[in-house]
Amino acid sequence: MPASASYTDVHRAFLQAVSQHGTVSAKQAYKILLSEYGKYHNDETVPTEDDVPDAVALINSKLHRFDKKIVFVHYEPTNADFYCFCPQAETAVDRLQNYYSKPELSLFRLMLKELACSEGHKVRPIVCLNLTAEITGKTITKVRAEELLDEWEKLGYFVQMDEMWYFGPKTVAEFDRYLSAHFAEHMHKCLLCNEMDFYGVKCAKCPETLHKECLKKYLRRLTNCPGCQQPWAVSVFN
Ligand SMILES: [Zn+2]
Ligand SMILES: [Zn+2]
């Protein structure tokens, strides 16, 4: 794509695809861009993977006035990159009211709380299903809870790995402010970038955890833990 790309049908279609999916991996994002480009152009200048961030930046400049944004997320548990379609409003949970009933939203909030307060921000599936018992008033069945968890996983809100549920890339992108407002004492900020650190690398000598990517940059220049100032002892270059 030409460097001076203007907003075209390709961007419009790319945005539509990403907003429908909620969350796409960086690889998927490139595939979408490529296939949309193929529909509208038949010249030789095929986009490369490096064109994805530029296309996203251009789309975001248009989305700005709608309080929406495509957010890039480096997801630490799998070391993979994602793009998430996110509202920028403070009340991200309330926005979900358009799609879910009150007890379903309660389950969503309880999931956020449970993950925020759990060691390592991961929870066993049985614990998640038992959250239905904590919904006040009219509740939902465990079968429905399972369906919802599946749906929320597809949208990127939660991820199931190794028999545990984790915060997904979309929650990392969309609910960082909500989580720090409600569960400040359980959520942790990376000392190096001051952004919330969900699944960082823990220092071997103190309780500090830091983003792996931030640590990699930091350890090129310095060798001590930014928390306890002892020599950093955990490998991050693998
Ligand atoms: Zn960081
Ligand atoms: Zn330390």
Tab-separated table of N, CA and C and ligand atoms in Angstrom, residues 203 206 225 228, ligand 2:
chain	number	residue	atom	x	y	z
A	203	CYS	N	10.146	-10.856	39.779
A	203	CYS	CA	11.532	-10.842	40.254
A	203	CYS	C	11.739	-12.039	41.193
A	206	CYS	N	12.124	-10.242	44.965
A	206	CYS	CA	11.127	-9.365	45.606
A	206	CYS	C	9.773	-9.594	44.932
A	225	CYS	N	17.119	-5.281	39.433
A	225	CYS	CA	15.669	-5.195	39.481
A	225	CYS	C	15.264	-3.755	39.805
A	228	CYS	N	13.752	-3.957	43.745
A	228	CYS	CA	14.587	-4.192	44.937
A	228	CYS	C	16.060	-3.846	44.719
B	2	ZN	ZN	13.213	-7.314	42.757
